[in-house]
């Protein structure tokens, strides 16, 4: 792809082995298409939610509880930090530890692959105004640790128009 070639040209990108995981897309209409199946991936939301379920933090009532808390507190960014986010501690690092627990070199490689691909997707997403990013539009490769973004229906800051 064009971005892969650009990254390969820049010495600092080559040194860091930056790349973008891609897949084929077949547009059918202006707002509909078919994407290539991205093998060995799972959604970021599914990973985080499974870890919260394992810790007893997430149940069937959790989303409703958070919504009620959000509405009752008239949630501001400060409220989110002090009241809501504290109920959901960081757990993503455990996915890497569990997945590659007996292979330290593979664990390090997967963490590095995730960091690099997440960074490149973040830069590309910012440049093209990619919106609607959530845990179901971000996939994780369960073998390499790569981050793969899907669902590009909100390009060029179209997401700013959503309610």
PDB file of N, CA, C and O in Angstrom, residues 58-98:
ATOM      1  N   UNK A  58     -17.371  -7.072  35.606  1.00  0.00           N
ATOM      2  CA  UNK A  58     -18.367  -6.883  34.555  1.00  0.00           C
ATOM      3  C   UNK A  58     -19.425  -7.969  34.638  1.00  0.00           C
ATOM      4  O   UNK A  58     -19.105  -9.155  34.658  1.00  0.00           O
ATOM      5  N   UNK A  59     -20.692  -7.542  34.711  1.00  0.00           N
ATOM      6  CA  UNK A  59     -21.822  -8.469  34.702  1.00  0.00           C
ATOM      7  C   UNK A  59     -22.837  -7.954  33.681  1.00  0.00           C
ATOM      8  O   UNK A  59     -22.619  -6.921  33.057  1.00  0.00           O
ATOM      9  N   UNK A  60     -23.949  -8.635  33.574  1.00  0.00           N
ATOM     10  CA  UNK A  60     -24.994  -8.200  32.642  1.00  0.00           C
ATOM     11  C   UNK A  60     -25.547  -6.814  33.008  1.00  0.00           C
ATOM     12  O   UNK A  60     -26.027  -6.095  32.156  1.00  0.00           O
ATOM     13  N   UNK A  61     -25.449  -6.448  34.261  1.00  0.00           N
ATOM     14  CA  UNK A  61     -26.001  -5.171  34.720  1.00  0.00           C
ATOM     15  C   UNK A  61     -25.012  -4.014  34.597  1.00  0.00           C
ATOM     16  O   UNK A  61     -25.384  -2.857  34.784  1.00  0.00           O
ATOM     17  N   UNK A  62     -23.766  -4.278  34.299  1.00  0.00           N
ATOM     18  CA  UNK A  62     -22.724  -3.248  34.346  1.00  0.00           C
ATOM     19  C   UNK A  62     -23.019  -2.060  33.448  1.00  0.00           C
ATOM     20  O   UNK A  62     -22.916  -0.908  33.881  1.00  0.00           O
ATOM     21  N   UNK A  63     -23.386  -2.298  32.192  1.00  0.00           N
ATOM     22  CA  UNK A  63     -23.631  -1.175  31.276  1.00  0.00           C
ATOM     23  C   UNK A  63     -24.766  -0.289  31.766  1.00  0.00           C
ATOM     24  O   UNK A  63     -24.679   0.939  31.718  1.00  0.00           O
ATOM     25  N   UNK A  64     -25.832  -0.902  32.247  1.00  0.00           N
ATOM     26  CA  UNK A  64     -26.947  -0.128  32.787  1.00  0.00           C
ATOM     27  C   UNK A  64     -26.526   0.677  34.005  1.00  0.00           C
ATOM     28  O   UNK A  64     -26.914   1.841  34.164  1.00  0.00           O
ATOM     29  N   UNK A  65     -25.726   0.065  34.884  1.00  0.00           N
ATOM     30  CA  UNK A  65     -25.230   0.773  36.069  1.00  0.00           C
ATOM     31  C   UNK A  65     -24.390   1.982  35.679  1.00  0.00           C
ATOM     32  O   UNK A  65     -24.546   3.065  36.252  1.00  0.00           O
ATOM     33  N   UNK A  66     -23.521   1.818  34.705  1.00  0.00           N
ATOM     34  CA  UNK A  66     -22.666   2.928  34.265  1.00  0.00           C
ATOM     35  C   UNK A  66     -23.514   4.028  33.638  1.00  0.00           C
ATOM     36  O   UNK A  66     -23.295   5.215  33.894  1.00  0.00           O
ATOM     37  N   UNK A  67     -24.492   3.641  32.847  1.00  0.00           N
ATOM     38  CA  UNK A  67     -25.363   4.646  32.217  1.00  0.00           C
ATOM     39  C   UNK A  67     -26.125   5.439  33.276  1.00  0.00           C
ATOM     40  O   UNK A  67     -26.201   6.670  33.208  1.00  0.00           O
ATOM     41  N   UNK A  68     -26.669   4.744  34.274  1.00  0.00           N
ATOM     42  CA  UNK A  68     -27.388   5.434  35.351  1.00  0.00           C
ATOM     43  C   UNK A  68     -26.452   6.360  36.139  1.00  0.00           C
ATOM     44  O   UNK A  68     -26.813   7.491  36.469  1.00  0.00           O
ATOM     45  N   UNK A  69     -25.250   5.896  36.402  1.00  0.00           N
ATOM     46  CA  UNK A  69     -24.281   6.714  37.116  1.00  0.00           C
ATOM     47  C   UNK A  69     -23.924   7.956  36.293  1.00  0.00           C
ATOM     48  O   UNK A  69     -23.864   9.067  36.813  1.00  0.00           O
ATOM     49  N   UNK A  70     -23.738   7.737  35.002  1.00  0.00           N
ATOM     50  CA  UNK A  70     -23.413   8.842  34.087  1.00  0.00           C
ATOM     51  C   UNK A  70     -24.520   9.897  34.117  1.00  0.00           C
ATOM     52  O   UNK A  70     -24.248  11.094  34.223  1.00  0.00           O
ATOM     53  N   UNK A  71     -25.750   9.455  34.038  1.00  0.00           N
ATOM     54  CA  UNK A  71     -26.882  10.387  34.018  1.00  0.00           C
ATOM     55  C   UNK A  71     -27.083  11.076  35.368  1.00  0.00           C
ATOM     56  O   UNK A  71     -27.367  12.267  35.435  1.00  0.00           O
ATOM     57  N   UNK A  72     -26.928  10.340  36.448  1.00  0.00           N
ATOM     58  CA  UNK A  72     -27.167  10.928  37.772  1.00  0.00           C
ATOM     59  C   UNK A  72     -26.067  11.910  38.171  1.00  0.00           C
ATOM     60  O   UNK A  72     -26.319  12.864  38.896  1.00  0.00           O
ATOM     61  N   UNK A  73     -24.862  11.693  37.695  1.00  0.00           N
ATOM     62  CA  UNK A  73     -23.751  12.579  38.055  1.00  0.00           C
ATOM     63  C   UNK A  73     -23.596  13.742  37.085  1.00  0.00           C
ATOM     64  O   UNK A  73     -22.720  14.577  37.264  1.00  0.00           O
ATOM     65  N   UNK A  74     -24.421  13.767  36.016  1.00  0.00           N
ATOM     66  CA  UNK A  74     -24.234  14.769  34.959  1.00  0.00           C
ATOM     67  C   UNK A  74     -22.759  14.747  34.552  1.00  0.00           C
ATOM     68  O   UNK A  74     -22.046  15.736  34.675  1.00  0.00           O
ATOM     69  N   UNK A  75     -22.325  13.595  34.127  1.00  0.00           N
ATOM     70  CA  UNK A  75     -20.912  13.287  33.934  1.00  0.00           C
ATOM     71  C   UNK A  75     -20.129  14.352  33.161  1.00  0.00           C
ATOM     72  O   UNK A  75     -20.524  14.789  32.092  1.00  0.00           O
ATOM     73  N   UNK A  76     -19.046  14.748  33.777  1.00  0.00           N
ATOM     74  CA  UNK A  76     -18.057  15.627  33.157  1.00  0.00           C
ATOM     75  C   UNK A  76     -16.771  14.811  33.059  1.00  0.00           C
ATOM     76  O   UNK A  76     -16.679  13.735  33.658  1.00  0.00           O
ATOM     77  N   UNK A  77     -15.763  15.298  32.347  1.00  0.00           N
ATOM     78  CA  UNK A  77     -14.504  14.534  32.308  1.00  0.00           C
ATOM     79  C   UNK A  77     -13.948  14.245  33.701  1.00  0.00           C
ATOM     80  O   UNK A  77     -13.436  13.160  33.963  1.00  0.00           O
ATOM     81  N   UNK A  78     -14.092  15.190  34.609  1.00  0.00           N
ATOM     82  CA  UNK A  78     -13.602  14.976  35.972  1.00  0.00           C
ATOM     83  C   UNK A  78     -14.400  13.874  36.665  1.00  0.00           C
ATOM     84  O   UNK A  78     -13.836  13.029  37.357  1.00  0.00           O
ATOM     85  N   UNK A  79     -15.708  13.869  36.465  1.00  0.00           N
ATOM     86  CA  UNK A  79     -16.558  12.838  37.052  1.00  0.00           C
ATOM     87  C   UNK A  79     -16.172  11.469  36.518  1.00  0.00           C
ATOM     88  O   UNK A  79     -16.100  10.502  37.276  1.00  0.00           O
ATOM     89  N   UNK A  80     -15.930  11.398  35.213  1.00  0.00           N
ATOM     90  CA  UNK A  80     -15.532  10.113  34.628  1.00  0.00           C
ATOM     91  C   UNK A  80     -14.278   9.597  35.306  1.00  0.00           C
ATOM     92  O   UNK A  80     -14.182   8.427  35.644  1.00  0.00           O
ATOM     93  N   UNK A  81     -13.293  10.460  35.492  1.00  0.00           N
ATOM     94  CA  UNK A  81     -12.034  10.033  36.095  1.00  0.00           C
ATOM     95  C   UNK A  81     -12.217   9.627  37.555  1.00  0.00           C
ATOM     96  O   UNK A  81     -11.688   8.622  37.994  1.00  0.00           O
ATOM     97  N   UNK A  82     -12.968  10.427  38.300  1.00  0.00           N
ATOM     98  CA  UNK A  82     -13.053  10.178  39.738  1.00  0.00           C
ATOM     99  C   UNK A  82     -14.065   9.117  40.130  1.00  0.00           C
ATOM    100  O   UNK A  82     -13.893   8.440  41.131  1.00  0.00           O
ATOM    101  N   UNK A  83     -15.124   8.965  39.367  1.00  0.00           N
ATOM    102  CA  UNK A  83     -16.192   8.057  39.782  1.00  0.00           C
ATOM    103  C   UNK A  83     -16.335   6.808  38.910  1.00  0.00           C
ATOM    104  O   UNK A  83     -16.507   5.717  39.423  1.00  0.00           O
ATOM    105  N   UNK A  84     -16.291   6.976  37.614  1.00  0.00           N
ATOM    106  CA  UNK A  84     -16.616   5.857  36.727  1.00  0.00           C
ATOM    107  C   UNK A  84     -15.378   5.051  36.352  1.00  0.00           C
ATOM    108  O   UNK A  84     -15.358   3.826  36.500  1.00  0.00           O
ATOM    109  N   UNK A  85     -14.322   5.719  35.899  1.00  0.00           N
ATOM    110  CA  UNK A  85     -13.137   4.976  35.469  1.00  0.00           C
ATOM    111  C   UNK A  85     -12.462   4.206  36.601  1.00  0.00           C
ATOM    112  O   UNK A  85     -11.871   3.160  36.362  1.00  0.00           O
ATOM    113  N   UNK A  86     -12.564   4.695  37.820  1.00  0.00           N
ATOM    114  CA  UNK A  86     -11.922   3.990  38.928  1.00  0.00           C
ATOM    115  C   UNK A  86     -12.537   2.604  39.169  1.00  0.00           C
ATOM    116  O   UNK A  86     -11.926   1.748  39.774  1.00  0.00           O
ATOM    117  N   UNK A  87     -13.745   2.409  38.671  1.00  0.00           N
ATOM    118  CA  UNK A  87     -14.392   1.098  38.797  1.00  0.00           C
ATOM    119  C   UNK A  87     -13.846   0.089  37.777  1.00  0.00           C
ATOM    120  O   UNK A  87     -14.125  -1.098  37.862  1.00  0.00           O
ATOM    121  N   UNK A  88     -13.079   0.582  36.810  1.00  0.00           N
ATOM    122  CA  UNK A  88     -12.553  -0.273  35.737  1.00  0.00           C
ATOM    123  C   UNK A  88     -11.041  -0.116  35.640  1.00  0.00           C
ATOM    124  O   UNK A  88     -10.530   0.647  34.821  1.00  0.00           O
ATOM    125  N   UNK A  89     -10.304  -0.844  36.468  1.00  0.00           N
ATOM    126  CA  UNK A  89      -8.838  -0.705  36.471  1.00  0.00           C
ATOM    127  C   UNK A  89      -8.229  -1.224  35.166  1.00  0.00           C
ATOM    128  O   UNK A  89      -8.851  -2.014  34.449  1.00  0.00           O
ATOM    129  N   UNK A  90      -7.010  -0.795  34.850  1.00  0.00           N
ATOM    130  CA  UNK A  90      -6.337  -1.281  33.645  1.00  0.00           C
ATOM    131  C   UNK A  90      -6.117  -2.797  33.722  1.00  0.00           C
ATOM    132  O   UNK A  90      -5.648  -3.311  34.738  1.00  0.00           O
ATOM    133  N   UNK A  91      -6.486  -3.499  32.653  1.00  0.00           N
ATOM    134  CA  UNK A  91      -6.317  -4.956  32.620  1.00  0.00           C
ATOM    135  C   UNK A  91      -5.710  -5.452  31.311  1.00  0.00           C
ATOM    136  O   UNK A  91      -5.359  -6.622  31.208  1.00  0.00           O
ATOM    137  N   UNK A  92      -5.602  -4.576  30.317  1.00  0.00           N
ATOM    138  CA  UNK A  92      -5.167  -5.015  28.983  1.00  0.00           C
ATOM    139  C   UNK A  92      -3.804  -5.704  29.005  1.00  0.00           C
ATOM    140  O   UNK A  92      -3.583  -6.671  28.278  1.00  0.00           O
ATOM    141  N   UNK A  93      -2.903  -5.238  29.863  1.00  0.00           N
ATOM    142  CA  UNK A  93      -1.573  -5.849  29.942  1.00  0.00           C
ATOM    143  C   UNK A  93      -1.650  -7.346  30.256  1.00  0.00           C
ATOM    144  O   UNK A  93      -0.799  -8.124  29.835  1.00  0.00           O
ATOM    145  N   UNK A  94      -2.706  -7.740  30.969  1.00  0.00           N
ATOM    146  CA  UNK A  94      -2.849  -9.161  31.323  1.00  0.00           C
ATOM    147  C   UNK A  94      -3.121 -10.035  30.112  1.00  0.00           C
ATOM    148  O   UNK A  94      -2.794 -11.218  30.116  1.00  0.00           O
ATOM    149  N   UNK A  95      -3.763  -9.471  29.064  1.00  0.00           N
ATOM    150  CA  UNK A  95      -3.987 -10.254  27.843  1.00  0.00           C
ATOM    151  C   UNK A  95      -2.648 -10.709  27.282  1.00  0.00           C
ATOM    152  O   UNK A  95      -2.492 -11.869  26.905  1.00  0.00           O
ATOM    153  N   UNK A  96      -1.682  -9.815  27.241  1.00  0.00           N
ATOM    154  CA  UNK A  96      -0.351 -10.169  26.745  1.00  0.00           C
ATOM    155  C   UNK A  96       0.312 -11.193  27.660  1.00  0.00           C
ATOM    156  O   UNK A  96       0.904 -12.167  27.186  1.00  0.00           O
ATOM    157  N   UNK A  97       0.210 -10.975  28.965  1.00  0.00           N
ATOM    158  CA  UNK A  97       0.823 -11.913  29.919  1.00  0.00           C
ATOM    159  C   UNK A  97       0.208 -13.303  29.802  1.00  0.00           C
ATOM    160  O   UNK A  97       0.920 -14.314  29.815  1.00  0.00           O
ATOM    161  N   UNK A  98      -1.106 -13.389  29.682  1.00  0.00           N
ATOM    162  CA  UNK A  98      -1.788 -14.677  29.569  1.00  0.00           C
ATOM    163  C   UNK A  98      -1.504 -15.349  28.231  1.00  0.00           C
ATOM    164  O   UNK A  98      -1.312 -16.569  28.170  1.00  0.00           O
TER     165      UNK A  98
END
